[in-house]
């Protein structure tokens, strides 16, 4: 029985693809291993979104390739966005790669490995139509079972000028609503308590297939699933967040009032150059609408600084906006020039030093906002999903305000043992810039 090792880089959408590959492989007689030294076959599911991600992917491929001479490794498979984007270059420059699969052809992993087995000296390349539909496949979770991602669409139609994703993942393609619900129920049967809804843009779900947005409908249906505790929605574009979606969250006890809204900027001039379909005023109005219906909501955003032609005035507009709106969570990223995008051809590329200065200033602003926001929770009780143990009587977990691996943590003092996957009530006693500290109150199962 051949052993498979999978390394997944990049976003959660890649993780879901890896889980589908692993499910298919296990169903066809392969065995999963967490130890590269034991693996007969290694799969690197790559990211090719920005320069840093490309470098990480290349380094991972090269590091794993060494096991073809120092370990048991027989075949090296490279999948994902980097494989889609630079298939020929990878094939030529890294001869250790035996199989390259694009962002839609990974579903044929089993048949391609069988083909490699028959033609032992052959190198295979499978880069298919990026607008191809991806069938539902059984997933083998590669993370803790209590939290799982649920991908509701593939591709993107937004055509932001800095982004390569439409060229790597194709047009926006919503999955079938019933198929998604079936997968959600299967995950819950497996032990999942928190579902995280993902797509390149979750708010457009249903528009391409039904001519109307179906995210609110999906959320109301997910709320009916027994034994499911939390549902969290990511990647909601501001122009498509409406009262129907907000009210669906408000009226559904399992849907968390957590909004991940990547605004990218607040200067109308920069937003227009980015081909974002909104304005600073409209974003502010959407945030106000959410907080009106859900005062306890947590709103997270991401922002790009140093976009081509971003002036000092544009950046000051952004800083003023952040201070006024006071996002609960904010991540700032320096613009990365990506070949093949319209922004790469723009004049007025901002020097790296200025990008770094602007990012640091913005994060300093947000750090103070975050600390003040966190202090508002001192004395309150929050439900926390336990994920780890830091010390003998100190555990760590997340509240509804915290996305896994992105936001802060809640550190919980408890005399008793708390297990991963437990939901407990915690009385908050102190606040840091990004984390909260509290005392175990009671079980909240």
CSV table of C-alpha atoms in Angstrom, one decimal:
chain,number,residue,atom,x,y,z
A,1,UNK,CA,0.0,0.0,0.0
A,2,UNK,CA,1.6,3.3,-1.1
A,3,UNK,CA,1.8,6.1,1.4
A,4,UNK,CA,0.9,9.7,0.4
A,5,UNK,CA,2.2,12.9,2.0
A,6,UNK,CA,0.4,16.1,1.1
A,7,UNK,CA,1.8,19.6,1.7
A,8,UNK,CA,-0.8,22.4,1.3
A,9,UNK,CA,0.2,26.0,0.8
A,10,UNK,CA,-1.8,29.1,0.4
A,11,UNK,CA,-5.5,29.6,1.1
A,12,UNK,CA,-8.2,27.5,2.7
A,13,UNK,CA,-9.6,26.8,-0.8
A,14,UNK,CA,-6.4,24.9,-1.5
A,15,UNK,CA,-6.9,23.0,1.7
A,16,UNK,CA,-10.3,21.8,0.5
A,17,UNK,CA,-8.8,20.7,-2.8
A,18,UNK,CA,-6.1,18.7,-0.9
A,19,UNK,CA,-8.8,17.1,1.3
A,20,UNK,CA,-10.7,16.0,-1.9
A,21,UNK,CA,-7.5,14.5,-3.3
A,22,UNK,CA,-6.8,12.6,-0.1
A,23,UNK,CA,-10.4,11.3,0.1
A,24,UNK,CA,-10.1,10.0,-3.4
A,25,UNK,CA,-6.7,8.5,-2.8
A,26,UNK,CA,-7.8,6.7,0.4
A,27,UNK,CA,-10.8,5.3,-1.4
A,28,UNK,CA,-8.5,3.8,-4.0
A,29,UNK,CA,-6.1,1.9,-1.7
A,30,UNK,CA,-3.5,4.6,-0.8
A,31,UNK,CA,-2.5,5.4,2.7
A,32,UNK,CA,-2.0,8.9,4.3
A,33,UNK,CA,1.2,9.7,6.2
A,34,UNK,CA,2.2,12.8,8.1
A,35,UNK,CA,5.9,11.9,7.8
A,36,UNK,CA,7.6,12.7,4.5
A,37,UNK,CA,10.4,10.2,5.3
A,38,UNK,CA,7.8,7.4,5.0
A,39,UNK,CA,6.1,8.7,1.8
A,40,UNK,CA,6.2,6.9,-1.5
A,41,UNK,CA,4.4,9.8,-3.2
A,42,UNK,CA,4.4,13.5,-2.2
A,43,UNK,CA,1.9,16.1,-3.3
A,44,UNK,CA,2.7,19.8,-3.1
A,45,UNK,CA,-0.5,21.8,-3.5
A,46,UNK,CA,0.9,25.2,-4.3
A,47,UNK,CA,-0.1,28.9,-4.2
A,48,UNK,CA,0.8,31.4,-6.9
A,49,UNK,CA,-1.1,34.4,-5.7
A,50,UNK,CA,1.7,36.8,-4.9
A,51,UNK,CA,5.5,36.7,-5.1
A,52,UNK,CA,6.1,35.6,-1.5
A,53,UNK,CA,3.7,32.7,-2.0
A,54,UNK,CA,5.4,31.7,-5.2
A,55,UNK,CA,8.8,31.6,-3.5
A,56,UNK,CA,7.4,29.6,-0.6
A,57,UNK,CA,5.9,27.1,-3.1
A,58,UNK,CA,9.2,26.7,-5.0
A,59,UNK,CA,11.2,26.2,-1.8
A,60,UNK,CA,8.7,23.6,-0.6
A,61,UNK,CA,8.9,21.7,-3.9
A,62,UNK,CA,12.8,21.7,-3.8
A,63,UNK,CA,12.9,20.7,-0.2
A,64,UNK,CA,10.6,17.7,-0.8
A,65,UNK,CA,12.4,16.8,-4.0
A,66,UNK,CA,15.4,16.0,-1.9
A,67,UNK,CA,13.6,13.0,-0.5
A,68,UNK,CA,13.8,11.3,-3.9
A,69,UNK,CA,17.5,10.6,-3.2
A,70,UNK,CA,17.6,10.7,0.6
A,71,UNK,CA,14.3,8.9,1.4
A,72,UNK,CA,11.7,6.5,0.1
A,73,UNK,CA,10.0,9.0,-2.2
A,74,UNK,CA,9.3,7.7,-5.6
A,75,UNK,CA,6.9,10.3,-7.2
A,76,UNK,CA,6.6,14.0,-6.7
A,77,UNK,CA,3.3,15.6,-7.7
A,78,UNK,CA,2.8,19.4,-7.9
A,79,UNK,CA,-0.8,20.8,-8.1
A,80,UNK,CA,-2.5,24.1,-7.5
A,81,UNK,CA,-2.1,27.7,-8.7
A,82,UNK,CA,1.6,27.6,-9.3
A,83,UNK,CA,1.3,24.5,-11.4
A,84,UNK,CA,-1.5,26.1,-13.4
A,85,UNK,CA,0.5,29.3,-13.9
A,86,UNK,CA,4.0,28.0,-14.5
A,87,UNK,CA,3.5,24.4,-15.6
A,88,UNK,CA,6.1,24.4,-18.4
A,89,UNK,CA,8.7,26.4,-16.4
A,90,UNK,CA,8.3,23.9,-13.5
A,91,UNK,CA,8.6,21.0,-15.8
A,92,UNK,CA,11.8,22.3,-17.3
A,93,UNK,CA,13.5,23.7,-14.2
A,94,UNK,CA,12.6,21.0,-11.6
A,95,UNK,CA,13.1,17.6,-13.3
A,96,UNK,CA,12.3,15.8,-10.0
A,97,UNK,CA,8.6,16.6,-10.6
A,98,UNK,CA,6.8,13.6,-12.1
A,99,UNK,CA,3.3,15.0,-12.4
A,100,UNK,CA,1.8,18.5,-12.7
A,101,UNK,CA,-1.9,19.0,-12.2
A,102,UNK,CA,-3.7,22.3,-12.7
A,103,UNK,CA,-6.4,23.9,-10.6
A,104,UNK,CA,-9.2,21.8,-12.1
A,105,UNK,CA,-7.3,18.7,-13.1
A,106,UNK,CA,-6.4,17.7,-9.5
A,107,UNK,CA,-9.6,15.6,-9.5
A,108,UNK,CA,-7.9,13.1,-11.8
A,109,UNK,CA,-5.2,12.5,-9.2
A,110,UNK,CA,-5.9,8.7,-8.9
A,111,UNK,CA,-5.9,8.0,-12.7
A,112,UNK,CA,-2.8,10.1,-13.3
A,113,UNK,CA,-0.9,8.3,-10.6
A,114,UNK,CA,-2.0,5.0,-12.1
A,115,UNK,CA,-0.7,6.2,-15.5
A,116,UNK,CA,2.6,7.1,-13.9
A,117,UNK,CA,2.8,3.6,-12.4
A,118,UNK,CA,2.4,2.0,-15.8
A,119,UNK,CA,4.8,4.4,-17.5
A,120,UNK,CA,7.5,4.6,-14.8
A,121,UNK,CA,9.8,6.9,-16.7
A,122,UNK,CA,7.1,9.2,-18.0
A,123,UNK,CA,6.6,12.7,-16.8
A,124,UNK,CA,2.9,13.9,-16.9
A,125,UNK,CA,1.4,17.3,-17.4
A,126,UNK,CA,-2.4,17.9,-17.0
A,127,UNK,CA,-3.5,21.5,-17.3
A,128,UNK,CA,-7.2,21.5,-18.2
A,129,UNK,CA,-9.9,24.2,-18.9
A,130,UNK,CA,-9.9,26.4,-15.8
A,131,UNK,CA,-13.7,26.9,-16.2
A,132,UNK,CA,-14.3,23.2,-15.9
A,133,UNK,CA,-16.8,22.1,-13.2
A,134,UNK,CA,-15.3,20.4,-10.2
A,135,UNK,CA,-17.3,17.4,-9.2
A,136,UNK,CA,-18.2,16.6,-5.5
A,137,UNK,CA,-15.6,14.3,-4.0
A,138,UNK,CA,-15.4,12.7,-0.6
A,139,UNK,CA,-13.1,14.7,1.6
A,140,UNK,CA,-10.6,13.4,4.2
A,141,UNK,CA,-10.1,16.3,6.6
A,142,UNK,CA,-6.5,17.2,7.1
A,143,UNK,CA,-7.1,19.4,10.1
A,144,UNK,CA,-8.9,18.9,13.5
A,145,UNK,CA,-12.3,17.5,12.7
A,146,UNK,CA,-14.2,20.0,14.9
A,147,UNK,CA,-13.5,22.8,12.3
A,148,UNK,CA,-13.9,22.4,8.6
A,149,UNK,CA,-14.1,24.6,5.5
A,150,UNK,CA,-17.0,24.5,3.1
A,151,UNK,CA,-16.3,25.8,-0.4
A,152,UNK,CA,-19.4,27.0,-2.1
A,153,UNK,CA,-18.0,28.3,-5.4
A,154,UNK,CA,-14.9,28.3,-7.6
A,155,UNK,CA,-13.3,31.0,-9.6
A,156,UNK,CA,-14.0,34.8,-9.7
A,157,UNK,CA,-15.5,37.4,-12.0
A,158,UNK,CA,-14.5,40.5,-10.2
A,159,UNK,CA,-11.3,41.2,-12.3
A,160,UNK,CA,-9.5,43.4,-9.7
A,161,UNK,CA,-6.5,44.8,-11.5
A,162,UNK,CA,-4.0,43.5,-9.0
A,163,UNK,CA,-5.3,39.9,-8.9
A,164,UNK,CA,-4.3,36.9,-11.0
A,165,UNK,CA,-6.9,34.5,-9.6
A,166,UNK,CA,-9.4,34.6,-12.5
A,167,UNK,CA,-6.6,33.5,-14.8
A,168,UNK,CA,-5.7,30.6,-12.4
A,169,UNK,CA,-9.2,29.5,-11.2
A,170,UNK,CA,-11.5,30.6,-14.0
A,171,UNK,CA,-14.9,32.2,-14.0
A,172,UNK,CA,-17.2,32.2,-10.9
A,173,UNK,CA,-19.0,28.9,-10.7
A,174,UNK,CA,-21.4,28.3,-7.8
A,175,UNK,CA,-21.9,24.8,-6.5
A,176,UNK,CA,-25.3,23.2,-6.3
A,177,UNK,CA,-27.1,24.3,-3.1
A,178,UNK,CA,-28.3,20.8,-2.2
A,179,UNK,CA,-24.8,19.3,-2.9
A,180,UNK,CA,-23.3,21.9,-0.4
A,181,UNK,CA,-25.9,21.0,2.2
A,182,UNK,CA,-25.2,17.3,1.8
A,183,UNK,CA,-21.5,17.9,2.2
A,184,UNK,CA,-22.1,20.0,5.3
A,185,UNK,CA,-24.2,17.2,6.9
A,186,UNK,CA,-21.5,14.7,6.1
A,187,UNK,CA,-18.9,16.8,7.8
A,188,UNK,CA,-21.1,17.2,10.9
A,189,UNK,CA,-21.5,13.4,11.0
A,190,UNK,CA,-17.8,13.2,10.9
A,191,UNK,CA,-17.6,15.5,14.0
A,192,UNK,CA,-17.4,19.0,12.6
A,193,UNK,CA,-18.9,21.6,15.0
A,194,UNK,CA,-17.7,24.8,13.1
A,195,UNK,CA,-18.2,25.3,9.4
A,196,UNK,CA,-16.3,28.1,7.6
A,197,UNK,CA,-17.9,29.1,4.4
A,198,UNK,CA,-15.4,30.1,1.7
A,199,UNK,CA,-15.2,31.1,-2.0
A,200,UNK,CA,-13.3,33.8,-3.8
A,201,UNK,CA,-16.4,35.9,-3.2
A,202,UNK,CA,-19.1,34.3,-1.0
A,203,UNK,CA,-21.7,37.0,-1.5
A,204,UNK,CA,-22.1,36.2,-5.3
A,205,UNK,CA,-23.1,32.6,-4.6
A,206,UNK,CA,-26.0,31.7,-6.8
A,207,UNK,CA,-25.9,34.7,-9.2
A,208,UNK,CA,-24.3,32.7,-12.1
A,209,UNK,CA,-26.7,29.7,-11.8
A,210,UNK,CA,-30.0,31.1,-10.5
A,211,UNK,CA,-29.7,34.8,-11.4
A,212,UNK,CA,-30.0,35.8,-7.7
A,213,UNK,CA,-27.9,35.7,-4.6
A,214,UNK,CA,-28.4,32.6,-2.5
A,215,UNK,CA,-26.0,33.1,0.4
A,216,UNK,CA,-28.9,34.0,2.8
A,217,UNK,CA,-30.8,30.9,1.7
A,218,UNK,CA,-27.8,28.7,2.3
A,219,UNK,CA,-27.1,30.2,5.7
A,220,UNK,CA,-30.7,29.6,6.8
A,221,UNK,CA,-30.5,26.0,5.7
A,222,UNK,CA,-27.2,25.4,7.4
A,223,UNK,CA,-28.7,26.8,10.6
A,224,UNK,CA,-31.1,23.8,10.6
A,225,UNK,CA,-28.4,21.2,10.8
A,226,UNK,CA,-28.4,19.4,14.2
A,227,UNK,CA,-25.2,19.1,16.2
A,228,UNK,CA,-23.7,22.0,14.1
A,229,UNK,CA,-22.6,24.7,16.5
A,230,UNK,CA,-21.0,27.6,14.5
A,231,UNK,CA,-21.1,28.8,10.9
A,232,UNK,CA,-18.6,31.5,9.9
A,233,UNK,CA,-18.6,33.3,6.5
A,234,UNK,CA,-15.4,34.6,4.9
A,235,UNK,CA,-14.6,36.7,1.8
A,236,UNK,CA,-17.7,38.8,1.5
A,237,UNK,CA,-17.3,41.7,-1.0
A,238,UNK,CA,-18.8,44.9,0.4
A,239,UNK,CA,-20.9,45.8,-2.7
A,240,UNK,CA,-22.9,42.6,-2.4
A,241,UNK,CA,-23.5,42.5,1.3
A,242,UNK,CA,-27.2,43.4,1.8
A,243,UNK,CA,-29.8,43.4,4.5
A,244,UNK,CA,-31.1,40.0,3.4
A,245,UNK,CA,-27.7,38.5,4.3
A,246,UNK,CA,-27.3,40.4,7.5
A,247,UNK,CA,-30.9,39.5,8.7
A,248,UNK,CA,-30.3,35.8,7.9
A,249,UNK,CA,-27.3,36.0,10.2
A,250,UNK,CA,-29.2,37.9,12.8
A,251,UNK,CA,-32.1,35.4,12.8
A,252,UNK,CA,-30.0,32.3,12.7
A,253,UNK,CA,-28.4,31.3,16.1
A,254,UNK,CA,-25.7,29.2,14.6
A,255,UNK,CA,-24.5,31.8,12.0
A,256,UNK,CA,-21.8,33.9,13.7
A,257,UNK,CA,-22.0,37.7,13.5
A,258,UNK,CA,-18.5,37.7,12.0
A,259,UNK,CA,-18.1,39.6,8.8
A,260,UNK,CA,-14.9,39.2,6.7
A,261,UNK,CA,-15.1,42.1,4.2
A,262,UNK,CA,-11.9,42.7,2.1
A,263,UNK,CA,-12.3,46.4,1.3
A,264,UNK,CA,-8.7,46.8,0.0
A,265,UNK,CA,-8.8,50.6,0.3
A,266,UNK,CA,-10.9,53.6,1.1
A,267,UNK,CA,-9.7,56.2,-1.4
A,268,UNK,CA,-12.1,56.4,-4.3
A,269,UNK,CA,-9.3,57.1,-6.7
A,270,UNK,CA,-7.4,54.0,-5.6
A,271,UNK,CA,-10.5,51.8,-5.6
A,272,UNK,CA,-11.3,52.8,-9.1
A,273,UNK,CA,-7.7,51.9,-10.3
A,274,UNK,CA,-8.2,48.6,-8.5
A,275,UNK,CA,-11.4,48.0,-10.4
A,276,UNK,CA,-13.3,47.6,-7.1
A,277,UNK,CA,-17.0,48.2,-7.5
A,278,UNK,CA,-17.6,50.3,-4.5
A,279,UNK,CA,-16.6,53.6,-2.9
A,280,UNK,CA,-15.4,54.7,0.6
A,281,UNK,CA,-18.8,56.1,1.4
A,282,UNK,CA,-20.6,52.9,0.3
A,283,UNK,CA,-18.3,50.8,2.4
A,284,UNK,CA,-18.9,53.0,5.4
A,285,UNK,CA,-22.7,52.7,4.9
A,286,UNK,CA,-22.5,48.9,4.7
A,287,UNK,CA,-20.5,48.8,8.0
A,288,UNK,CA,-23.1,51.0,9.6
A,289,UNK,CA,-25.9,48.8,8.3
A,290,UNK,CA,-24.3,45.7,9.8
A,291,UNK,CA,-23.7,47.4,13.2
A,292,UNK,CA,-27.3,48.7,13.2
A,293,UNK,CA,-28.7,45.2,12.9
A,294,UNK,CA,-26.0,43.4,14.8
A,295,UNK,CA,-24.3,45.7,17.3
A,296,UNK,CA,-22.2,42.8,18.7
A,297,UNK,CA,-20.8,41.9,15.2
A,298,UNK,CA,-17.1,41.6,14.5
A,299,UNK,CA,-16.0,43.1,11.2
A,300,UNK,CA,-12.7,42.1,9.7
A,301,UNK,CA,-11.1,43.6,6.6
A,302,UNK,CA,-7.9,43.4,4.5
A,303,UNK,CA,-6.2,46.4,2.9
A,304,UNK,CA,-3.5,46.8,0.3
A,305,UNK,CA,-1.1,49.7,0.7
A,306,UNK,CA,1.3,50.9,-1.9
A,307,UNK,CA,-0.9,50.2,-4.9
A,308,UNK,CA,0.4,51.9,-8.1
A,309,UNK,CA,-0.1,55.7,-8.0
A,310,UNK,CA,-1.3,55.7,-4.4
A,311,UNK,CA,-0.5,59.2,-3.2
A,312,UNK,CA,0.2,60.5,0.3
A,313,UNK,CA,-3.3,62.0,0.2
A,314,UNK,CA,-4.8,58.6,-0.7
A,315,UNK,CA,-3.0,57.0,2.2
A,316,UNK,CA,-4.1,59.7,4.6
A,317,UNK,CA,-7.7,59.2,3.4
A,318,UNK,CA,-7.3,55.5,4.2
A,319,UNK,CA,-5.9,56.1,7.7
A,320,UNK,CA,-8.7,58.6,8.4
A,321,UNK,CA,-11.3,56.0,7.2
A,322,UNK,CA,-9.8,53.3,9.5
A,323,UNK,CA,-9.8,55.6,12.5
A,324,UNK,CA,-13.4,56.5,11.8
A,325,UNK,CA,-14.9,53.1,11.0
A,326,UNK,CA,-12.8,51.3,13.6
A,327,UNK,CA,-12.7,47.7,12.2
A,328,UNK,CA,-12.5,45.0,14.9
A,329,UNK,CA,-9.9,43.2,12.9
A,330,UNK,CA,-7.6,44.5,10.1
A,331,UNK,CA,-4.8,43.0,8.0
A,332,UNK,CA,-2.6,45.2,5.9
A,333,UNK,CA,-0.6,43.9,3.0
A,334,UNK,CA,2.0,45.6,0.7
A,335,UNK,CA,1.0,45.6,-2.9
A,336,UNK,CA,2.8,42.8,-4.8
A,337,UNK,CA,3.4,43.4,-8.6
A,338,UNK,CA,2.1,40.3,-10.4
A,339,UNK,CA,2.9,39.7,-14.0
A,340,UNK,CA,-0.1,39.3,-16.2
A,341,UNK,CA,-2.3,41.7,-14.2
A,342,UNK,CA,-3.3,45.2,-15.4
A,343,UNK,CA,-1.8,46.8,-12.3
A,344,UNK,CA,1.6,45.5,-13.2
A,345,UNK,CA,1.6,47.7,-16.3
A,346,UNK,CA,0.6,50.9,-14.4
A,347,UNK,CA,3.0,53.8,-14.1
A,348,UNK,CA,3.7,55.1,-10.7
A,349,UNK,CA,4.8,51.9,-8.9
A,350,UNK,CA,5.4,52.8,-5.2
A,351,UNK,CA,8.9,52.2,-3.8
A,352,UNK,CA,9.2,49.2,-1.4
A,353,UNK,CA,10.4,51.5,1.4
A,354,UNK,CA,7.2,53.6,1.2
A,355,UNK,CA,5.0,50.5,1.1
A,356,UNK,CA,6.6,49.2,4.3
A,357,UNK,CA,6.3,52.6,6.0
A,358,UNK,CA,2.6,52.8,5.1
A,359,UNK,CA,1.9,49.3,6.2
A,360,UNK,CA,3.6,49.8,9.6
A,361,UNK,CA,1.7,53.1,10.2
A,362,UNK,CA,-1.6,51.5,9.4
A,363,UNK,CA,-1.0,48.5,11.6
A,364,UNK,CA,0.0,50.8,14.5
A,365,UNK,CA,-3.3,52.6,14.1
A,366,UNK,CA,-5.2,49.3,14.1
A,367,UNK,CA,-3.3,48.0,17.1
A,368,UNK,CA,-4.6,50.7,19.3
A,369,UNK,CA,-8.1,50.3,17.9
A,370,UNK,CA,-8.0,46.6,18.5
A,371,UNK,CA,-6.8,47.0,22.1
A,372,UNK,CA,-9.6,49.5,22.8
A,373,UNK,CA,-12.1,47.1,21.2
A,374,UNK,CA,-10.8,44.2,23.3
A,375,UNK,CA,-11.1,46.1,26.5
A,376,UNK,CA,-14.8,46.4,26.0
A,377,UNK,CA,-15.1,42.7,26.6
A,378,UNK,CA,-13.6,42.8,30.1
A,379,UNK,CA,-16.2,41.5,32.5
A,380,UNK,CA,-18.3,39.9,29.7
A,381,UNK,CA,-18.7,36.1,29.2
A,382,UNK,CA,-17.9,34.7,25.8
A,383,UNK,CA,-18.3,31.2,24.4
A,384,UNK,CA,-14.9,29.8,23.4
A,385,UNK,CA,-13.9,26.8,21.2
A,386,UNK,CA,-10.9,25.3,22.9
A,387,UNK,CA,-8.0,24.5,20.5
A,388,UNK,CA,-4.9,24.0,22.6
A,389,UNK,CA,-3.1,24.0,26.0
A,390,UNK,CA,-0.5,26.6,26.7
A,391,UNK,CA,0.5,25.7,30.2
A,392,UNK,CA,-0.7,23.4,33.1
A,393,UNK,CA,-3.8,25.5,33.8
A,394,UNK,CA,-3.9,27.7,30.7
A,395,UNK,CA,-5.8,26.8,27.5
A,396,UNK,CA,-6.2,28.7,24.2
A,397,UNK,CA,-9.2,29.0,22.0
A,398,UNK,CA,-11.4,31.2,19.8
A,399,UNK,CA,-14.6,33.1,20.4
A,400,UNK,CA,-17.0,34.1,17.6
A,401,UNK,CA,-14.8,37.1,17.1
A,402,UNK,CA,-11.8,35.0,16.0
A,403,UNK,CA,-11.1,33.3,12.7
A,404,UNK,CA,-8.7,30.3,13.0
A,405,UNK,CA,-5.0,31.2,12.2
A,406,UNK,CA,-5.8,34.8,11.4
A,407,UNK,CA,-7.3,36.6,14.4
A,408,UNK,CA,-6.4,36.6,18.1
A,409,UNK,CA,-7.0,34.0,20.8
A,410,UNK,CA,-8.7,33.7,24.1
A,411,UNK,CA,-6.4,32.4,26.8
A,412,UNK,CA,-8.5,30.5,29.4
A,413,UNK,CA,-7.4,29.8,33.0
A,414,UNK,CA,-9.0,26.5,34.3
A,415,UNK,CA,-8.2,24.2,37.2
A,416,UNK,CA,-9.8,21.4,35.2
A,417,UNK,CA,-8.8,19.8,32.0
A,418,UNK,CA,-10.3,21.3,28.8
A,419,UNK,CA,-10.2,19.3,25.6
A,420,UNK,CA,-9.7,20.4,22.0
A,421,UNK,CA,-13.1,20.8,20.4
A,422,UNK,CA,-14.8,21.7,23.7
A,423,UNK,CA,-17.1,24.8,23.8
A,424,UNK,CA,-16.8,26.6,27.1
A,425,UNK,CA,-18.1,29.8,28.7
A,426,UNK,CA,-15.3,32.1,29.7
A,427,UNK,CA,-15.5,35.3,31.8
A,428,UNK,CA,-13.0,37.8,30.3
A,429,UNK,CA,-10.7,39.4,32.9
A,430,UNK,CA,-8.0,41.2,30.8
A,431,UNK,CA,-7.4,42.4,27.2
A,432,UNK,CA,-4.2,42.6,25.1
A,433,UNK,CA,-3.8,44.2,21.6
A,434,UNK,CA,-5.2,41.2,19.8
A,435,UNK,CA,-5.9,38.5,22.5
A,436,UNK,CA,-8.2,38.2,25.5
A,437,UNK,CA,-7.6,36.5,28.8
A,438,UNK,CA,-10.3,34.9,30.9
A,439,UNK,CA,-11.4,32.4,33.5
A,440,UNK,CA,-13.3,29.2,32.8
A,441,UNK,CA,-17.0,29.7,33.7
A,442,UNK,CA,-18.8,26.6,32.6
A,443,UNK,CA,-19.3,24.1,29.8
A,444,UNK,CA,-21.2,25.5,26.8
A,445,UNK,CA,-21.8,22.3,24.8
